[in-house]
XYZ file of C-alpha atoms in Angstrom:
342
model
C 218.095 -2.222 48.309
C 218.089 -2.925 44.641
C 221.804 -4.552 43.744
C 221.573 -3.471 40.241
C 221.532 0.168 41.277
C 224.108 0.122 43.701
C 228.022 -0.172 43.882
C 228.428 -3.588 45.561
C 231.325 -6.106 46.021
C 230.467 -9.728 44.302
C 231.974 -12.984 44.023
C 233.033 -14.984 40.957
C 231.120 -18.182 40.571
C 232.915 -19.838 37.378
C 236.220 -20.307 35.758
C 235.041 -18.344 32.780
C 234.286 -15.496 35.030
C 237.862 -15.601 36.621
C 239.450 -15.796 33.202
C 237.308 -13.005 31.805
C 237.874 -10.697 34.824
C 239.451 -7.228 33.916
C 238.901 -4.023 35.954
C 236.082 -1.685 34.969
C 234.446 1.351 36.182
C 232.042 -0.510 38.402
C 234.907 -2.618 40.113
C 236.547 0.566 40.817
C 234.410 1.286 43.550
C 235.249 -2.011 45.169
C 238.948 -1.223 45.729
C 240.599 -0.498 48.906
C 242.168 2.861 49.375
C 243.754 2.159 52.646
C 247.381 1.383 52.851
C 248.563 -1.402 54.925
C 249.768 -0.027 58.525
C 252.518 -1.834 59.838
C 251.776 -2.545 63.761
C 253.509 -3.514 66.783
C 254.416 -7.045 68.273
C 255.468 -8.669 64.821
C 257.600 -11.057 66.584
C 257.900 -14.717 66.194
C 254.912 -15.853 68.168
C 251.809 -17.862 67.496
C 249.233 -16.110 65.194
C 245.656 -15.650 65.296
C 243.522 -15.765 62.196
C 239.794 -15.310 61.606
C 237.712 -16.716 58.900
C 234.544 -15.009 58.622
C 231.686 -17.116 57.116
C 228.410 -15.711 57.793
C 225.430 -16.808 56.173
C 227.004 -17.300 52.838
C 228.918 -13.813 52.770
C 228.134 -10.638 51.060
C 225.334 -9.605 53.434
C 225.028 -5.729 54.187
C 228.778 -5.835 53.771
C 228.572 -5.954 49.859
C 227.287 -2.354 49.690
C 230.273 -0.013 49.173
C 228.481 3.100 50.247
C 226.809 1.367 53.470
C 223.529 0.471 54.737
C 220.727 2.123 56.792
C 220.693 -0.951 59.140
C 222.778 -0.118 62.068
C 222.452 -3.973 63.809
C 224.417 -5.970 61.093
C 227.490 -7.852 62.361
C 230.774 -5.990 62.758
C 234.156 -6.873 63.901
C 235.902 -4.816 66.876
C 238.848 -6.660 67.826
C 241.391 -5.877 64.940
C 244.113 -5.365 67.663
C 243.909 -9.252 68.678
C 244.448 -10.770 65.346
C 246.901 -11.112 62.562
C 244.858 -12.389 59.576
C 241.114 -11.790 58.590
C 240.060 -14.290 55.635
C 236.685 -13.292 54.076
C 234.924 -16.572 53.236
C 231.784 -17.985 51.006
C 231.062 -20.908 49.051
C 231.731 -19.058 45.748
C 234.399 -20.042 43.522
C 236.331 -16.978 44.260
C 235.348 -14.696 47.069
C 236.776 -11.381 47.000
C 236.821 -9.360 50.117
C 234.445 -6.271 50.366
C 236.476 -3.077 50.527
C 235.007 -2.082 53.943
C 236.740 -5.507 55.447
C 240.155 -4.733 53.509
C 240.330 -0.951 54.804
C 239.542 -2.120 58.503
C 241.994 -4.513 58.249
C 244.850 -2.376 56.975
C 244.309 0.355 59.435
C 244.886 -2.042 61.897
C 247.826 -3.837 60.458
C 245.955 -7.074 59.742
C 246.251 -9.014 56.464
C 242.788 -9.601 54.649
C 242.756 -12.702 52.277
C 240.325 -13.861 49.718
C 239.006 -17.677 49.203
C 239.303 -19.858 46.153
C 237.350 -22.810 46.828
C 235.901 -25.947 44.711
C 233.502 -28.272 46.230
C 232.204 -32.007 45.269
C 231.492 -32.755 41.593
C 231.360 -29.235 40.144
C 234.458 -28.394 41.978
C 236.206 -31.215 40.545
C 235.274 -30.242 36.969
C 236.534 -26.851 37.635
C 239.622 -28.236 38.717
C 240.151 -30.801 35.953
C 239.865 -27.611 33.723
C 242.021 -25.216 35.255
C 244.876 -27.779 36.354
C 244.781 -29.280 32.568
C 248.302 -27.984 31.705
C 250.940 -25.507 33.167
C 249.708 -22.786 30.842
C 246.184 -22.760 32.157
C 247.139 -23.347 36.120
C 249.582 -20.383 35.653
C 246.710 -18.360 33.965
C 244.555 -19.213 36.726
C 247.211 -18.182 39.472
C 248.293 -14.979 37.444
C 244.392 -13.791 37.470
C 244.264 -14.266 41.281
C 247.244 -12.157 41.643
C 245.829 -9.576 39.485
C 242.902 -9.302 41.388
C 244.573 -9.253 44.668
C 246.851 -6.408 43.409
C 243.771 -4.181 41.941
C 241.554 -4.837 45.152
C 244.518 -4.382 47.554
C 244.074 -7.251 49.674
C 246.673 -9.442 50.756
C 246.511 -12.924 49.678
C 244.659 -16.168 49.276
C 242.838 -19.266 51.291
C 243.026 -22.157 48.857
C 240.348 -24.721 49.772
C 239.978 -28.018 47.468
C 237.344 -29.955 48.781
C 236.792 -32.452 46.077
C 238.686 -35.414 44.832
C 241.157 -35.195 41.999
C 243.401 -37.882 40.028
C 246.789 -38.165 41.110
C 248.071 -36.300 38.168
C 246.092 -33.388 38.911
C 246.995 -33.661 42.222
C 250.620 -32.945 41.268
C 249.574 -30.085 38.889
C 247.603 -28.616 42.149
C 250.828 -28.665 43.927
C 252.692 -26.792 41.206
C 249.681 -24.327 41.018
C 250.134 -23.684 44.552
C 253.851 -23.242 44.387
C 253.509 -20.716 41.522
C 250.711 -18.721 42.990
C 252.780 -18.148 46.264
C 255.847 -17.090 44.645
C 253.996 -14.996 42.227
C 252.065 -13.139 45.094
C 255.162 -12.714 46.948
C 257.052 -11.025 43.988
C 253.852 -8.757 43.357
C 252.597 -8.236 46.825
C 254.897 -7.455 49.800
C 254.004 -9.620 52.878
C 251.424 -11.367 51.138
C 250.164 -15.018 52.141
C 248.843 -18.036 50.655
C 247.239 -20.678 53.019
C 246.135 -24.214 52.402
C 243.242 -25.714 53.925
C 243.623 -29.231 55.306
C 241.439 -31.241 52.527
C 242.516 -33.333 49.894
C 245.856 -35.380 50.413
C 248.648 -36.381 48.239
C 247.037 -39.138 46.301
C 244.033 -36.918 45.463
C 241.636 -38.270 47.936
C 239.299 -35.917 49.823
C 240.607 -36.885 53.394
C 240.674 -34.136 56.135
C 243.384 -35.153 58.027
C 243.054 -32.843 61.236
C 246.869 -32.727 61.668
C 250.027 -31.947 59.498
C 251.436 -35.255 58.253
C 253.228 -37.001 55.330
C 249.904 -36.966 53.155
C 249.302 -33.116 53.205
C 252.826 -31.801 54.003
C 253.711 -31.344 50.340
C 251.000 -28.664 50.325
C 252.211 -27.094 53.480
C 255.613 -26.853 51.816
C 254.397 -25.245 48.626
C 252.865 -22.125 50.532
C 252.974 -20.114 53.752
C 250.585 -22.008 56.036
C 248.005 -24.838 56.645
C 244.676 -24.239 58.225
C 243.921 -27.691 59.837
C 240.325 -28.953 59.917
C 238.253 -28.821 63.005
C 237.837 -32.434 64.066
C 241.341 -33.034 65.851
C 242.256 -34.215 69.300
C 245.301 -33.273 71.429
C 247.088 -36.432 69.744
C 246.841 -34.934 66.332
C 248.283 -31.657 67.479
C 251.221 -33.073 69.258
C 252.302 -35.008 66.035
C 251.636 -31.767 63.944
C 253.683 -29.725 66.487
C 256.722 -32.210 65.923
C 256.709 -32.311 62.289
C 256.045 -28.544 62.129
C 258.758 -27.911 64.337
C 261.449 -30.156 62.647
C 260.450 -27.737 59.477
C 261.055 -24.705 61.383
C 257.490 -23.682 60.953
C 255.844 -24.500 63.856
C 253.637 -21.101 63.736
C 252.760 -21.363 60.150
C 250.222 -24.345 61.324
C 246.728 -22.727 62.289
C 244.802 -25.018 64.373
C 241.271 -24.740 62.977
C 238.400 -24.134 65.691
C 234.726 -23.665 64.529
C 232.966 -21.602 66.729
C 229.778 -23.277 66.157
C 231.189 -26.352 67.491
C 230.611 -28.888 64.881
C 232.798 -31.837 66.158
C 235.340 -29.323 67.313
C 237.271 -29.794 70.574
C 235.611 -27.839 73.332
C 232.375 -27.654 71.345
C 232.898 -23.902 70.454
C 230.702 -20.809 71.565
C 231.836 -19.709 74.882
C 234.040 -22.473 75.352
C 236.276 -21.727 72.374
C 239.050 -21.006 74.734
C 239.331 -24.730 75.711
C 240.604 -25.404 72.125
C 242.916 -22.473 72.001
C 244.491 -23.496 75.303
C 245.675 -26.707 73.798
C 246.958 -24.967 70.671
C 248.452 -22.398 72.875
C 250.546 -24.886 74.859
C 252.161 -26.313 71.881
C 252.962 -22.906 70.403
C 250.543 -23.379 67.240
C 248.873 -20.491 65.678
C 244.872 -20.651 65.655
C 242.207 -20.094 63.111
C 238.868 -19.273 64.287
C 235.837 -20.102 61.869
C 232.579 -18.605 62.181
C 233.052 -15.721 64.172
C 229.691 -14.288 63.121
C 228.424 -16.861 65.749
C 228.198 -14.186 68.425
C 225.503 -12.490 65.948
C 223.692 -15.341 64.528
C 222.804 -16.934 67.767
C 221.715 -14.016 69.591
C 218.260 -14.667 71.276
C 215.453 -12.148 71.913
C 216.617 -9.330 74.079
C 220.371 -9.976 73.872
C 222.833 -7.471 72.898
C 225.201 -8.215 70.180
C 227.842 -6.149 71.779
C 227.455 -7.845 75.037
C 227.550 -11.113 73.410
C 230.531 -10.163 71.099
C 232.336 -8.867 74.171
C 231.802 -11.760 76.282
C 233.204 -13.793 73.468
C 236.557 -12.170 72.968
C 237.043 -11.607 76.694
C 237.436 -15.172 77.043
C 239.989 -15.454 74.572
C 242.179 -12.384 75.351
C 244.694 -14.437 77.405
C 245.503 -16.296 74.097
C 245.843 -13.038 72.073
C 248.981 -10.751 71.911
C 247.783 -7.432 71.458
C 249.541 -5.189 69.078
C 250.306 -1.821 70.446
C 250.787 1.799 68.965
C 254.301 2.108 67.723
C 254.488 5.514 66.412
C 253.042 8.931 67.400
C 250.881 10.986 66.728
C 247.795 8.888 67.637
C 244.318 10.147 65.947
C 241.049 8.750 66.574
C 237.340 9.603 66.519
C 236.541 6.421 68.568
C 233.960 5.851 65.871
C 233.391 2.101 65.484
C 231.716 2.428 62.025
C 228.149 1.807 63.005
C 225.267 3.732 64.349
C 222.253 5.940 63.414
C 223.793 9.310 63.943
C 226.759 11.463 62.436
C 228.681 13.702 64.572
C 231.141 16.515 63.535
C 233.426 18.389 66.121
C 230.991 16.657 69.065
C 227.706 18.058 67.404
């Protein structure tokens, strides 16, 4: 399918693209049209976040009007989660509207991603953190895009070193972005990824501590790196509880098992059990594993159901809170269209 001839969802790859962004005729196709539906069980409890990073992102889901391929990845467990992050390694990742629509129908917040990495990322940070006017302009553009496309917040992932001066500006940027998101979008969230620390070093902590707590204090939550151990989580829980924010800490779990407790895959429940024992929230990274690791003859549906069934003991399902309930039982994929059963 030719991208130039289709309405598609695209990321932004540079600071210039972000600064120059404004709505146009083509971007109108990429807006969500589904309002956020409040779901049940919004009580004080550990939350479950999924971060969808699959083969660089923007696969079949980038086509706004659908594709002929009915065997692409789809997510069928919205009732078990609270937040869905659409992730890629582009500078600004805008969630395609299919994910926003599905999330909102089920009362799930959908977040985009801002990421900077290595030397190119450091150069971007040096530019947009140059002064207060620059970082406020960057934050304002992120807010405008979330408002326009109708999604619910941002994951901020800075995976490059910064000077101590720029790190102070980064904390101020995070505070400002969070405040503006809350003012403009009800219920929005900004989540920080455990990456650089207070002195500007790129040093994944795998826990909440005095080196990254300043970023946690500046936004709505922290997504911990994946290579933690039980001791890391114990000290994290103690500090977060002292702040009254135990469930704003999301324990990172890599489904591909790269250095992760329990080695991911069908052992992901082992990591979730440790987090649950401390009342910490969980962030599952790479849920497309159930599709990417299919072997010849395997069914994605069977693989995916097996994975999620292992996790259900740690999920708080959100039930119907008002009537009438209307459903077509359609999961949004297949090769046939039915109308009134025909």
